Coordinates of C-alpha atoms and ligand atoms in Angstrom, one line a residue:
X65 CA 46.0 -198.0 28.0
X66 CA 42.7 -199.0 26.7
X67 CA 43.9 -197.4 22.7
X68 CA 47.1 -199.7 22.9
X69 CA 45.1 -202.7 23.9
X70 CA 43.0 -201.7 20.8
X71 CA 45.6 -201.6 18.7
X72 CA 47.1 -204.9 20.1
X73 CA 43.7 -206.4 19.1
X74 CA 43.8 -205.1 15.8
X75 CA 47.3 -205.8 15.4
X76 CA 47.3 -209.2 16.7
X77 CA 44.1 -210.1 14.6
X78 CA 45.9 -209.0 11.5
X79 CA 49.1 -211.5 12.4
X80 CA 46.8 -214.2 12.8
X81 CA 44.8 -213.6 9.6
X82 CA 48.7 -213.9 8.1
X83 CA 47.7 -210.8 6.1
X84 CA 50.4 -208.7 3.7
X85 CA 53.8 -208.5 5.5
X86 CA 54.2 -204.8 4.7
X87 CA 51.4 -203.8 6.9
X88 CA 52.2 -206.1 9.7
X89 CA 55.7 -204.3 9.4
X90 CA 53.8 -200.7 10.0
X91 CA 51.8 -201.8 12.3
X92 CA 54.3 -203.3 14.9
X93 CA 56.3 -199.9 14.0
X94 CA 52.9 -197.6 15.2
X95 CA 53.1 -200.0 18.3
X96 CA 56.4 -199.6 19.2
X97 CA 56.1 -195.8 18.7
X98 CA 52.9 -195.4 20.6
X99 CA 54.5 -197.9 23.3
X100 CA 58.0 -195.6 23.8
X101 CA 55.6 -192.3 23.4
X102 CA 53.6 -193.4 26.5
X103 CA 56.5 -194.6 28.5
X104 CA 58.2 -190.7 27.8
X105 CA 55.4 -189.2 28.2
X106 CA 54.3 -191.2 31.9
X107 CA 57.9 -190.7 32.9
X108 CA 58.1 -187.0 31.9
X109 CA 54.8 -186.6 33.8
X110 CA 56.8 -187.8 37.3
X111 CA 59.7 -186.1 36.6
X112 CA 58.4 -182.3 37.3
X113 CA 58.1 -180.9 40.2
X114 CA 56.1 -177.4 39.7
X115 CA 56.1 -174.5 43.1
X116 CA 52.4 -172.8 42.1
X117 CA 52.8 -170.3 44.3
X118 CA 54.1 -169.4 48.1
X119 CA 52.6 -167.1 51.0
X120 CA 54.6 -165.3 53.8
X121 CA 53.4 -164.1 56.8
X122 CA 53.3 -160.9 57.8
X123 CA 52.9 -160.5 61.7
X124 CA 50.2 -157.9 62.8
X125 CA 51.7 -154.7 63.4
X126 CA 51.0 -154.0 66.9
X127 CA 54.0 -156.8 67.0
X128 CA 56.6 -154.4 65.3
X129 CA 59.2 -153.6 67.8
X130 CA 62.2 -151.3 67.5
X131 CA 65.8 -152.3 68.4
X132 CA 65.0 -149.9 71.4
X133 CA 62.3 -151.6 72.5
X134 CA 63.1 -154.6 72.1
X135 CA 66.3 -154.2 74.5
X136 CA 63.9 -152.2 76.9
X137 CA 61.8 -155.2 76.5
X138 CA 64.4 -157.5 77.4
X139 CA 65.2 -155.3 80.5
X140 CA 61.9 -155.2 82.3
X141 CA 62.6 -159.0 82.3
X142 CA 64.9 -158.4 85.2
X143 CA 66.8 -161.1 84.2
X144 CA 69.8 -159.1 82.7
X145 CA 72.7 -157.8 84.1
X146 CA 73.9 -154.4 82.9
X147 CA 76.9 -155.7 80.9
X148 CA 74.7 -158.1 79.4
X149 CA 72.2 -155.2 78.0
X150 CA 75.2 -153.6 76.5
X151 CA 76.4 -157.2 75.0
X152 CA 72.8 -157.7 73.6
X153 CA 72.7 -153.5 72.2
X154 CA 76.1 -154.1 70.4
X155 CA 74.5 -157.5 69.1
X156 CA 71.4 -155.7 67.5
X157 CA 73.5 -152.7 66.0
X158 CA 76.2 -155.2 64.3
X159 CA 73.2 -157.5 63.0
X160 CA 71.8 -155.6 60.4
X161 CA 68.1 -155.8 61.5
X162 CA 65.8 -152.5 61.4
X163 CA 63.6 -151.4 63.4
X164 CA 60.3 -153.0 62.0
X165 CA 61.2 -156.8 62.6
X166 CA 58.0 -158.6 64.8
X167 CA 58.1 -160.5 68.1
X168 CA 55.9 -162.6 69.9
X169 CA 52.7 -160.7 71.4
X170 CA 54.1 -162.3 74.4
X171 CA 57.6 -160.7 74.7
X172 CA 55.2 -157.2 74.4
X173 CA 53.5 -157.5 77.6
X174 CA 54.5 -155.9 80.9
X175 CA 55.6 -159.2 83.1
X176 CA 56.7 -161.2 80.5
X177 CA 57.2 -165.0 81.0
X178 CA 56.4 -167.0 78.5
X179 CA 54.7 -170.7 78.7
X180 CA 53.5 -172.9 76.5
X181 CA 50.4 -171.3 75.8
X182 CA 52.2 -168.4 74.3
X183 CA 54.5 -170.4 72.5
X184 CA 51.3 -172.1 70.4
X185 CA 50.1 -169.0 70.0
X186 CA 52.9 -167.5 68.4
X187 CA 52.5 -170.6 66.1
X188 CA 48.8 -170.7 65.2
X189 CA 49.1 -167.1 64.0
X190 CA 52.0 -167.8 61.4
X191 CA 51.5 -171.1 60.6
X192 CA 47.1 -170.9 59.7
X193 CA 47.9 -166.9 58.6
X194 CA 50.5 -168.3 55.8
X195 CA 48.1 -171.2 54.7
X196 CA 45.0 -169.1 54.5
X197 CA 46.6 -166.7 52.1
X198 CA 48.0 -169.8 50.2
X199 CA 44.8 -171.6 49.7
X200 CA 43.2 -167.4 49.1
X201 CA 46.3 -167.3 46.7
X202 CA 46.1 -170.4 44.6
X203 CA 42.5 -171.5 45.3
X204 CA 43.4 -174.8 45.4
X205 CA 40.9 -177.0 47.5
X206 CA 42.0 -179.0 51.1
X207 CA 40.6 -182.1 50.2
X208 CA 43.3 -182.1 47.3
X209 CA 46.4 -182.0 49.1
X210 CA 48.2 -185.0 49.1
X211 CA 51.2 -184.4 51.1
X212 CA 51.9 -182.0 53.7
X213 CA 55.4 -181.1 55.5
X214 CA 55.8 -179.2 58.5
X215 CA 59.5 -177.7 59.7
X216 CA 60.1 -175.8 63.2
X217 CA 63.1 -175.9 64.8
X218 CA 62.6 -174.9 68.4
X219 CA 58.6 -175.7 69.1
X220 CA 57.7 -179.1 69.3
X221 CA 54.7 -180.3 71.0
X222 CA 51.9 -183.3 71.1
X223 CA 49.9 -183.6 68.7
X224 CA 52.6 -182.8 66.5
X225 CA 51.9 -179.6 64.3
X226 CA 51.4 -181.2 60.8
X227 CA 48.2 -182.7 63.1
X228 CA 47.7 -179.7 63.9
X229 CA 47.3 -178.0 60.5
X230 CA 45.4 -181.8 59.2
X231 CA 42.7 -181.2 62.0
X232 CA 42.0 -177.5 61.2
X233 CA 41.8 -177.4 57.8
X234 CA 40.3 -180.8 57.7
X235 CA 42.7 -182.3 54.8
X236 CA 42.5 -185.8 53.9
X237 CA 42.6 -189.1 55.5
X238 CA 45.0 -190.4 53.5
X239 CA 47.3 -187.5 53.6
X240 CA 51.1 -188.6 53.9
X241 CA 52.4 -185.9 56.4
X242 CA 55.9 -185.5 57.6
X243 CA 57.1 -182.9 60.6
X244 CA 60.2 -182.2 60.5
X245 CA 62.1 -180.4 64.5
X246 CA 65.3 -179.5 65.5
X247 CA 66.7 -179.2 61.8
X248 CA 67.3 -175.4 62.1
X249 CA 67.6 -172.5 59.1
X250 CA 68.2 -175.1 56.1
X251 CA 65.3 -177.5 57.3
X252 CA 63.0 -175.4 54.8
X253 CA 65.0 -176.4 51.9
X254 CA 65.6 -179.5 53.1
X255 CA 61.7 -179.9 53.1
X256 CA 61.1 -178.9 49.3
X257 CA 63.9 -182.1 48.9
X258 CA 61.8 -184.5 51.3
X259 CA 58.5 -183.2 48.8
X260 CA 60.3 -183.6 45.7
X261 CA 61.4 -187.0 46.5
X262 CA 57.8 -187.7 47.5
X263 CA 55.8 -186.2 44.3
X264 CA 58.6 -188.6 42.1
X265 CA 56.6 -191.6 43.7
X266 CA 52.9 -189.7 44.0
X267 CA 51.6 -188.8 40.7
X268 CA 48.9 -186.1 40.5
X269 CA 49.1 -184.5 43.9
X270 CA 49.8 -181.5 45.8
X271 CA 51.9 -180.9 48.4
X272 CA 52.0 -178.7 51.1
X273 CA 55.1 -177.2 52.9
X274 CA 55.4 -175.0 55.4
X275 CA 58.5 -173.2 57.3
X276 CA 58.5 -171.4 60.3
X277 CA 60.0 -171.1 63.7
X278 CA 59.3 -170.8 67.5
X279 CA 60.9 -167.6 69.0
X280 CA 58.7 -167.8 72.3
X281 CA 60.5 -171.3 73.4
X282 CA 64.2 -170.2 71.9
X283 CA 64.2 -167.3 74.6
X284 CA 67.5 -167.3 77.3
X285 CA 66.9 -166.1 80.7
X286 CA 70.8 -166.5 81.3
X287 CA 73.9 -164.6 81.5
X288 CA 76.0 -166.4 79.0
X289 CA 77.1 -164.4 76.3
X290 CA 77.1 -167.1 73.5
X291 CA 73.6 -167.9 74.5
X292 CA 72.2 -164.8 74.4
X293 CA 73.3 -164.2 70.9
X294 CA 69.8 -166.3 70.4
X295 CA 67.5 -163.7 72.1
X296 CA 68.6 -161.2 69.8
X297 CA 68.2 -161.6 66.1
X298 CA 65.1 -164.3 65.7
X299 CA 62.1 -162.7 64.6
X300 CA 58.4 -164.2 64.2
X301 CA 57.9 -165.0 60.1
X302 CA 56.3 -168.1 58.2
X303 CA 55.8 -169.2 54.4
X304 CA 53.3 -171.8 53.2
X305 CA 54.6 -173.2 49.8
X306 CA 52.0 -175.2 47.5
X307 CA 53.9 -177.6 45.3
X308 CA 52.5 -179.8 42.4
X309 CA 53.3 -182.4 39.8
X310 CA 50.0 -182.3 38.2
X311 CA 50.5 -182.2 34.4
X312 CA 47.9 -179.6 33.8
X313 CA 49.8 -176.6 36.6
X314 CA 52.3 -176.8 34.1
X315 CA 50.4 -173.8 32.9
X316 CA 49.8 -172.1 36.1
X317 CA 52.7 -172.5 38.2
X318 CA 55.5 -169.9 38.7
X319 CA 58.8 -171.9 39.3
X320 CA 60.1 -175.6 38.3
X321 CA 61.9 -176.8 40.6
X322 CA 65.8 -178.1 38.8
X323 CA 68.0 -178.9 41.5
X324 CA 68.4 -179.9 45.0
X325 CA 71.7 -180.2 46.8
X326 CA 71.9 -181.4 50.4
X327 CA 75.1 -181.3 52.4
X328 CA 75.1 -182.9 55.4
X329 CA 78.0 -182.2 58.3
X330 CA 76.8 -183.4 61.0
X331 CA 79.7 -186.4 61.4
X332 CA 82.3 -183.9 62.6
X333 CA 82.2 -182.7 66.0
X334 CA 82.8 -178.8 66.0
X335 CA 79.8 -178.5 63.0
X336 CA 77.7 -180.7 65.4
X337 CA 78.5 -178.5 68.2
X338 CA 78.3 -175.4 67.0
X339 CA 75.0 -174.8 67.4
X340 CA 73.9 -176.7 70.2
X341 CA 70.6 -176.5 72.7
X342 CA 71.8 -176.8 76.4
X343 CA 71.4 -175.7 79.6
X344 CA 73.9 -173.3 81.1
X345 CA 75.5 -174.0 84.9
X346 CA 72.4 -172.6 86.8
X347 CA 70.5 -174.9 84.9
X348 CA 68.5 -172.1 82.5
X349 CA 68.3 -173.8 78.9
X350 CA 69.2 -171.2 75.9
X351 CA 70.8 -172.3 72.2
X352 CA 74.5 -172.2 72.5
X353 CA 76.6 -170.2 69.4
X354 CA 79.7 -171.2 69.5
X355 CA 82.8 -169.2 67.5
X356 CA 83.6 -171.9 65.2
X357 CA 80.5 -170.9 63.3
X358 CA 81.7 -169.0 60.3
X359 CA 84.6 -171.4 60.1
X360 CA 82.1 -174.8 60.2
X361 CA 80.1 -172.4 57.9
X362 CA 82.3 -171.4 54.9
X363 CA 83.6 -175.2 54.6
X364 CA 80.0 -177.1 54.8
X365 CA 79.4 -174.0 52.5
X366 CA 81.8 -174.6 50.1
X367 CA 81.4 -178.3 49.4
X368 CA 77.8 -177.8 48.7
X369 CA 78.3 -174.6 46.4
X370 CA 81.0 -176.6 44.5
X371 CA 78.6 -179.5 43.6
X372 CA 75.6 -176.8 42.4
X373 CA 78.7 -175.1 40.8
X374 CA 78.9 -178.7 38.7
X375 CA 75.4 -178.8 37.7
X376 CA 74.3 -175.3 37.0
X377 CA 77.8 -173.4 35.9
X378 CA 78.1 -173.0 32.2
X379 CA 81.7 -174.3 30.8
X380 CA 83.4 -171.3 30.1
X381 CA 83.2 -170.7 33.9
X382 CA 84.3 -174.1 34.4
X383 CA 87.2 -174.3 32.2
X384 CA 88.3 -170.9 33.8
X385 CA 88.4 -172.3 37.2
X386 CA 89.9 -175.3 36.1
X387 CA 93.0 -173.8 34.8
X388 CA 93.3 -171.5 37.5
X389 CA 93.5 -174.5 39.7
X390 CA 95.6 -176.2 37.6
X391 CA 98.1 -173.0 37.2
X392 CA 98.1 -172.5 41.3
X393 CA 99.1 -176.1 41.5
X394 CA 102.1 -175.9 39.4
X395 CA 103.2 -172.2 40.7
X396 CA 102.3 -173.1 44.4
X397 CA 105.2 -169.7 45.1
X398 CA 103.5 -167.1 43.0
X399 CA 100.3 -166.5 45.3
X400 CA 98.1 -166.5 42.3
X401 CA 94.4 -165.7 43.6
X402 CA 91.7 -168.5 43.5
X403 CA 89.4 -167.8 40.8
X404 CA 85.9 -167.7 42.2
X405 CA 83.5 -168.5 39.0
X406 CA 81.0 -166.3 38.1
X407 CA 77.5 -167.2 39.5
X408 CA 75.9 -164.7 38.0
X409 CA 76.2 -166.7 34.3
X410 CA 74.0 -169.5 35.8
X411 CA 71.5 -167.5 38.1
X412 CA 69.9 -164.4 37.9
X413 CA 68.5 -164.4 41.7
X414 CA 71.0 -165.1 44.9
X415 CA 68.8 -165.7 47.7
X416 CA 70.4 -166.5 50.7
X417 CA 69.2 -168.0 54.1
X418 CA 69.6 -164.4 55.8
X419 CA 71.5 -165.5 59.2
X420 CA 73.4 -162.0 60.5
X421 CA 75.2 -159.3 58.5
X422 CA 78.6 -161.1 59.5
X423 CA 77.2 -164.3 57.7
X424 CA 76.2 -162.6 54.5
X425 CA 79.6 -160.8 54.3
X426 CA 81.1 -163.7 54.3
X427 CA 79.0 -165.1 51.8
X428 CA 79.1 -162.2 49.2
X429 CA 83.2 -161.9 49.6
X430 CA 83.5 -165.7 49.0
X431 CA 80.9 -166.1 46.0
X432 CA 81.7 -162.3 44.6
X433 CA 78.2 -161.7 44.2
X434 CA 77.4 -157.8 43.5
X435 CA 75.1 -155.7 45.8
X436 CA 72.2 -155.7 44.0
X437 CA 72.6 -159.5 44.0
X438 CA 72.4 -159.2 47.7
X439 CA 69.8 -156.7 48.2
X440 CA 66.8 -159.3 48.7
X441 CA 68.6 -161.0 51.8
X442 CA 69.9 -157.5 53.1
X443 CA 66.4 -156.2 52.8
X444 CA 64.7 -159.4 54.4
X445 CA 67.2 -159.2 57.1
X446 CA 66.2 -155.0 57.8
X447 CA 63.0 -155.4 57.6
X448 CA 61.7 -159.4 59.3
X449 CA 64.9 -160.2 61.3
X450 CA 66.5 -163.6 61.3
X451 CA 63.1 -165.7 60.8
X452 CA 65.3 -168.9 60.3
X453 CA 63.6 -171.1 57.3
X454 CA 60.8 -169.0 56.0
X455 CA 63.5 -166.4 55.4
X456 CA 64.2 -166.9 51.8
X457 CA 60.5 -167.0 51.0
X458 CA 60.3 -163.4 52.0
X459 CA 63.7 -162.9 50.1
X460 CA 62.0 -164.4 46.6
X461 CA 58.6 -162.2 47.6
X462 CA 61.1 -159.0 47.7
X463 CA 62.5 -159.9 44.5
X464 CA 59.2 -160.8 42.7
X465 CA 57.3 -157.5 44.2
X466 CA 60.9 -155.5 42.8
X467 CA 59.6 -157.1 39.5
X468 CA 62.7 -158.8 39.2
X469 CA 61.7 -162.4 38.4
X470 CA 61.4 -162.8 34.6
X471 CA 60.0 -165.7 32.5
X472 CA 62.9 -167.8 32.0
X473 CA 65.5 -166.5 34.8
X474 CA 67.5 -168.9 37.5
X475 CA 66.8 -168.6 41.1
X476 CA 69.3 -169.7 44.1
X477 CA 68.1 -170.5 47.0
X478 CA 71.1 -171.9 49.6
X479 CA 70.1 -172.1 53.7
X480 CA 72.0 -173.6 56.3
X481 CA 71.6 -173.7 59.8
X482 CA 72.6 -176.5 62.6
X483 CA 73.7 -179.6 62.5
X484 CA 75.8 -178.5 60.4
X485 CA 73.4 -178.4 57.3
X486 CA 73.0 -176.5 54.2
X487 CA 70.9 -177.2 51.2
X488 CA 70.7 -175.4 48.0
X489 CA 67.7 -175.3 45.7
X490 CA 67.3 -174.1 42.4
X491 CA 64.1 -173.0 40.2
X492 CA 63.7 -172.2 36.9
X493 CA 60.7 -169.1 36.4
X494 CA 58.2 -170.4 33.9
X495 CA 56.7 -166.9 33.8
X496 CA 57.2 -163.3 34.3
X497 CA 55.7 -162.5 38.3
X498 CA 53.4 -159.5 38.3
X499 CA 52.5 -157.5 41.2
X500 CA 50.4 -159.5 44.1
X501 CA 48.5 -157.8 46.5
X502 CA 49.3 -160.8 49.0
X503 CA 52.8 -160.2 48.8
X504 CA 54.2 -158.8 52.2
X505 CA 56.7 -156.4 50.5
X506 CA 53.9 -154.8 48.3
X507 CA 52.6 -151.7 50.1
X508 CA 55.9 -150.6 50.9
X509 CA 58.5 -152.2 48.1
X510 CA 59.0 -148.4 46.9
X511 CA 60.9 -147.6 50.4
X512 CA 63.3 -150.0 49.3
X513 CA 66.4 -150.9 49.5
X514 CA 67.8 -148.8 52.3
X515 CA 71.2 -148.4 53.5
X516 CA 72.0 -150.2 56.5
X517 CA 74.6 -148.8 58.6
X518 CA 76.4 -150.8 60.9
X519 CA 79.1 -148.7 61.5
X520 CA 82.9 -149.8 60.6
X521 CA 85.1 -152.3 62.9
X522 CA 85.5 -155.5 64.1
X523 CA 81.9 -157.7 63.1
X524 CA 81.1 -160.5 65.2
X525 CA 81.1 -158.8 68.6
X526 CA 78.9 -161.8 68.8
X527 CA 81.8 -164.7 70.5
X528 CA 84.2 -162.9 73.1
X529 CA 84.2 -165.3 75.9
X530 CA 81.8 -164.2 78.8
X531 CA 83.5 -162.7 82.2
Ligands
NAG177 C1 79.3 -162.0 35.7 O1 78.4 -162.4 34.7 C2 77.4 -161.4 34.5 C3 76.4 -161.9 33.5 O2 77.0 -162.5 32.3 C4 78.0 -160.1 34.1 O3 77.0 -159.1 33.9 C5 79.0 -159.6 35.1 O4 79.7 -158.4 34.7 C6 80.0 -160.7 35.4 N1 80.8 -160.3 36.5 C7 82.1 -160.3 36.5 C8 82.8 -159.9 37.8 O5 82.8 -160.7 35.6
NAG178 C1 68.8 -167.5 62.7 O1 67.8 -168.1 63.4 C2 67.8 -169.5 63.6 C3 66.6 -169.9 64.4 O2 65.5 -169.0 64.4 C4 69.1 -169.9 64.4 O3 69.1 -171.3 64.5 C5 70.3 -169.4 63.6 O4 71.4 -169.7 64.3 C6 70.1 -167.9 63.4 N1 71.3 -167.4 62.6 C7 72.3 -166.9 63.2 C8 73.4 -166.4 62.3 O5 72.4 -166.7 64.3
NAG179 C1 76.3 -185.9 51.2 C2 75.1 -186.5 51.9 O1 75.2 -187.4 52.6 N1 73.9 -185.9 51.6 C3 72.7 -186.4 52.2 C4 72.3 -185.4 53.3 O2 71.0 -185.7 53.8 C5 70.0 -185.7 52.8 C6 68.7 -185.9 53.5 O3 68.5 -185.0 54.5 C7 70.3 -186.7 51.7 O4 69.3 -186.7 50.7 C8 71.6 -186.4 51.1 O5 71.9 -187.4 50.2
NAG180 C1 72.9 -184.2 46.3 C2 74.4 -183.8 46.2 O1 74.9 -183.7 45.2 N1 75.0 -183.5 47.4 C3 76.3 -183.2 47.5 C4 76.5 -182.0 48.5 O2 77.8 -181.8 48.8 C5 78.4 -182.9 49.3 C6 79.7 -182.6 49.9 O3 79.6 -182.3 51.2 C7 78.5 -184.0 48.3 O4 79.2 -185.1 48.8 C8 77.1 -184.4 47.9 O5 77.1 -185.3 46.9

């Protein structure tokens, strides 16, 4: 400011003095260039929205439990009826989760019944383990975060836990925090949009997000089949994500962020329903799945993929599509197939909110993704379980430790959860990622993938109607 106000000076002095008309001419023009330079150069600054780098959780392992265990587990509760240990044993071996996903310490113990207690617990661990490795990570210091988001789905308690993470790491006074409950899987996502939005009116800051979920509190003591779909797949897993729209991380950040979609379809009734907290008749609260699911699913699904199919899909892929449509229209009789455009031409990374194996079936038949495309979220879903939001941070960590994130490449990340919600996010890689000891996946990423064998038949065992 202070070198424009010089030159307006100078400039200004010379127009008075009525000096040669040529060099009042050059002058004004060096204003007007300096005066549009700074305006591109201020609005550039608040345009970018840099991800420095992200930390995921890794649970210790006395927590590892086995699909074994964790029914044996779920037996010494007492609370289950045979038929419903055989429901809950034909759950696990149709959901595609290994045998090295985490649980509560809690759910490990002898007499297991969980209180509140617990349930912090559970949260402390994932929520300060992920920021300590962040601020180990990216070194950046507390009293220079700006903004800080919180999203959990099931816990929810006073203070709230973005308090919780202001008090113990003693950031700011001033610190605009947001915490976001009940939003389910896509409320992670939905969180980089809420920071994004934020950093366009925040200049120079850093902001804080972090996903994770309660599994202590989502537990069902009941004997209704679509509740007790819960109690089976979530798993314990968080991710701290540093964010930044300082000028100068432009240099040391590893994704941009390009695009945010949100889809919201909450106004219907069955995608509002079918996901739904209630209690059952004998009064025992559980997290109701309902069989319209996959069919709320694939159309809030759709809608959102077709707009991010606007933005990101080169034309070629959209003048394919568009005469395909066109041709089905005017041939309605000869049962020509939809033509599903090619993804792959506008990202190099799929990395989708890991649900169940039914869900990403679905997914890959409808976007005609390849396996390897699918491998991070197939992986993620072995080896952590469903960890609802944080899961597609450990699905980019699989893909980076794989070394398959080069300088340059497009990553897709799409979640969706309750409500019915589902956001999709993608980043553009401003580097090639190395190897990072901090990464969960890093010790073991040669073990990987696997094949995961569900066996053949009929998938979602998951909604026959209770007896
Ligand atoms: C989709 O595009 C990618 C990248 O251009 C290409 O490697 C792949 O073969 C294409 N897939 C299909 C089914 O055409
Ligand atoms: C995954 O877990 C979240 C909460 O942890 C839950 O809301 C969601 O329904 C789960 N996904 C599926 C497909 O059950
Ligand atoms: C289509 C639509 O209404 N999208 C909105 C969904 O909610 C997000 C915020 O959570 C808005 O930013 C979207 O505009
Ligand atoms: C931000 C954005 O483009 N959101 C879109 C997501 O999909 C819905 C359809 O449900 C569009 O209406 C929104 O505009």
């Amino acid at each position: 400011m202070s070198i424009i106000s010089t030159l307006k000076n100078i400039l200004e002095g010379h127009l008075y003095a009525g000096s040669d008309p040529a060099l009042k001419l050059i002058l004004i023009t060096i204003l007007i260039c300096i005066l549009l330079l700074g305006s591109y150069m201020t609005k550039k600054k608040s345009c970018g929205v840099y991800l420095i780098d992200f930390a995921c959780y890794k649970p210790p392992d006395a927590q590892k439990v086995t699909k074994q265990t964790c029914i044996e587990n779920l037996k010494h509760m007492g609370v289950y009826s045979e038929e419903m240990m055989r429901f809950m044993r034909k759950v696990l071996d149709k959901s595609g989760i290994g045998d090295t996903t985490y649980v509560p310490e809690v759910f490990l113990k002898k007499d297991c019944d969980p209180c509140m207690k617990d349930a912090r617990r559970e949260i402390e661990m994932s929520v300060f383990g992920s920021i300590d490795m962040l601020l180990a990570k990216t070194g950046v210091r507390c009293e220079d975060i700006g903004i800080l988001i919180v999203n959990c789905c099931v816990y929810n308690t006073m203070p709230s836990l973005s308090s919780m993470i202001v008090n113990k790491y003693k950031l700011r006074d001033n610190i605009i925090s947001y915490n976001v409950v009940g939003m389910g899987c896509s409320a992670g996502l939905r969180a980089i949009g809420l920071a994004e939005k934020l950093l366009q009116v925040h200049h120079d800051s850093y902001a804080l997000v972090m996903s994770t979920e309660g599994v202590t509190e989502s537990c069902y003591l009941g004997d209704v089949r679509s509740k007790l779909l819960a109690n089976g797949i979530f798993r314990v897993g968080g991710a701290a994500i540093l964010l930044s729209n300082r000028p100068s991380d432009h240099h040391n950040c590893k994704y941009k962020l390009i695009h945010t979609v949100h889809t919201n379809g909450s106004s219907s009734d069955d995608a509002y329903k079918c996901i739904f907290q209630e209690e059952d008749e004998a009064g025992r609260r559980g997290i109701e799945i309902t069989k319209d699911l996959l069919k709320v699913e694939s159309t809030v699904i759709k809608s959102n993929v077709t707009t991010l199919g606007h933005l990101t899909l080169p034309l070629s892929e959209k003048l394919k599509y568009l005469t395909n449509t066109i041709a089905r229209k005017l041939r309605p009789t000869a049962n020509i197939r939809p033509y599903i455009p090619n993804y792959s031409k506008s990202v190099q990374l799929f990395l989708p909110h890991v649900g169940g194996k039914p869900l990403l079936d679905e997914l890959q038949k409808n976007l005609g993704f390849d396996d390897t495309a699918m491998e991070a979220a197939r992986m993620t879903l072995y080896r952590f379980g469903n960890t609802s939001s944080s899961s597609i941070w450990f699905e980019l960590a699989y893909a980076e430790a794989k070394g398959r994130v080069g300088k340059g490449n497009r990553i897709w990340q799409i979640a969706f959860g309750l409500g019915f919600k589902c956001t999709s996010v993608v980043w553009h890689a401003m580097r090639t990622v190395g190897v990072d000891e901090m990464n969960p996946w890093t010790s073991e990423i040669t073990e990987f993938p696997v094949d995961v064998d569900c066996g053949d038949g009929p998938l979602p065992v998951f909604f026959e109607p209770s007896e």
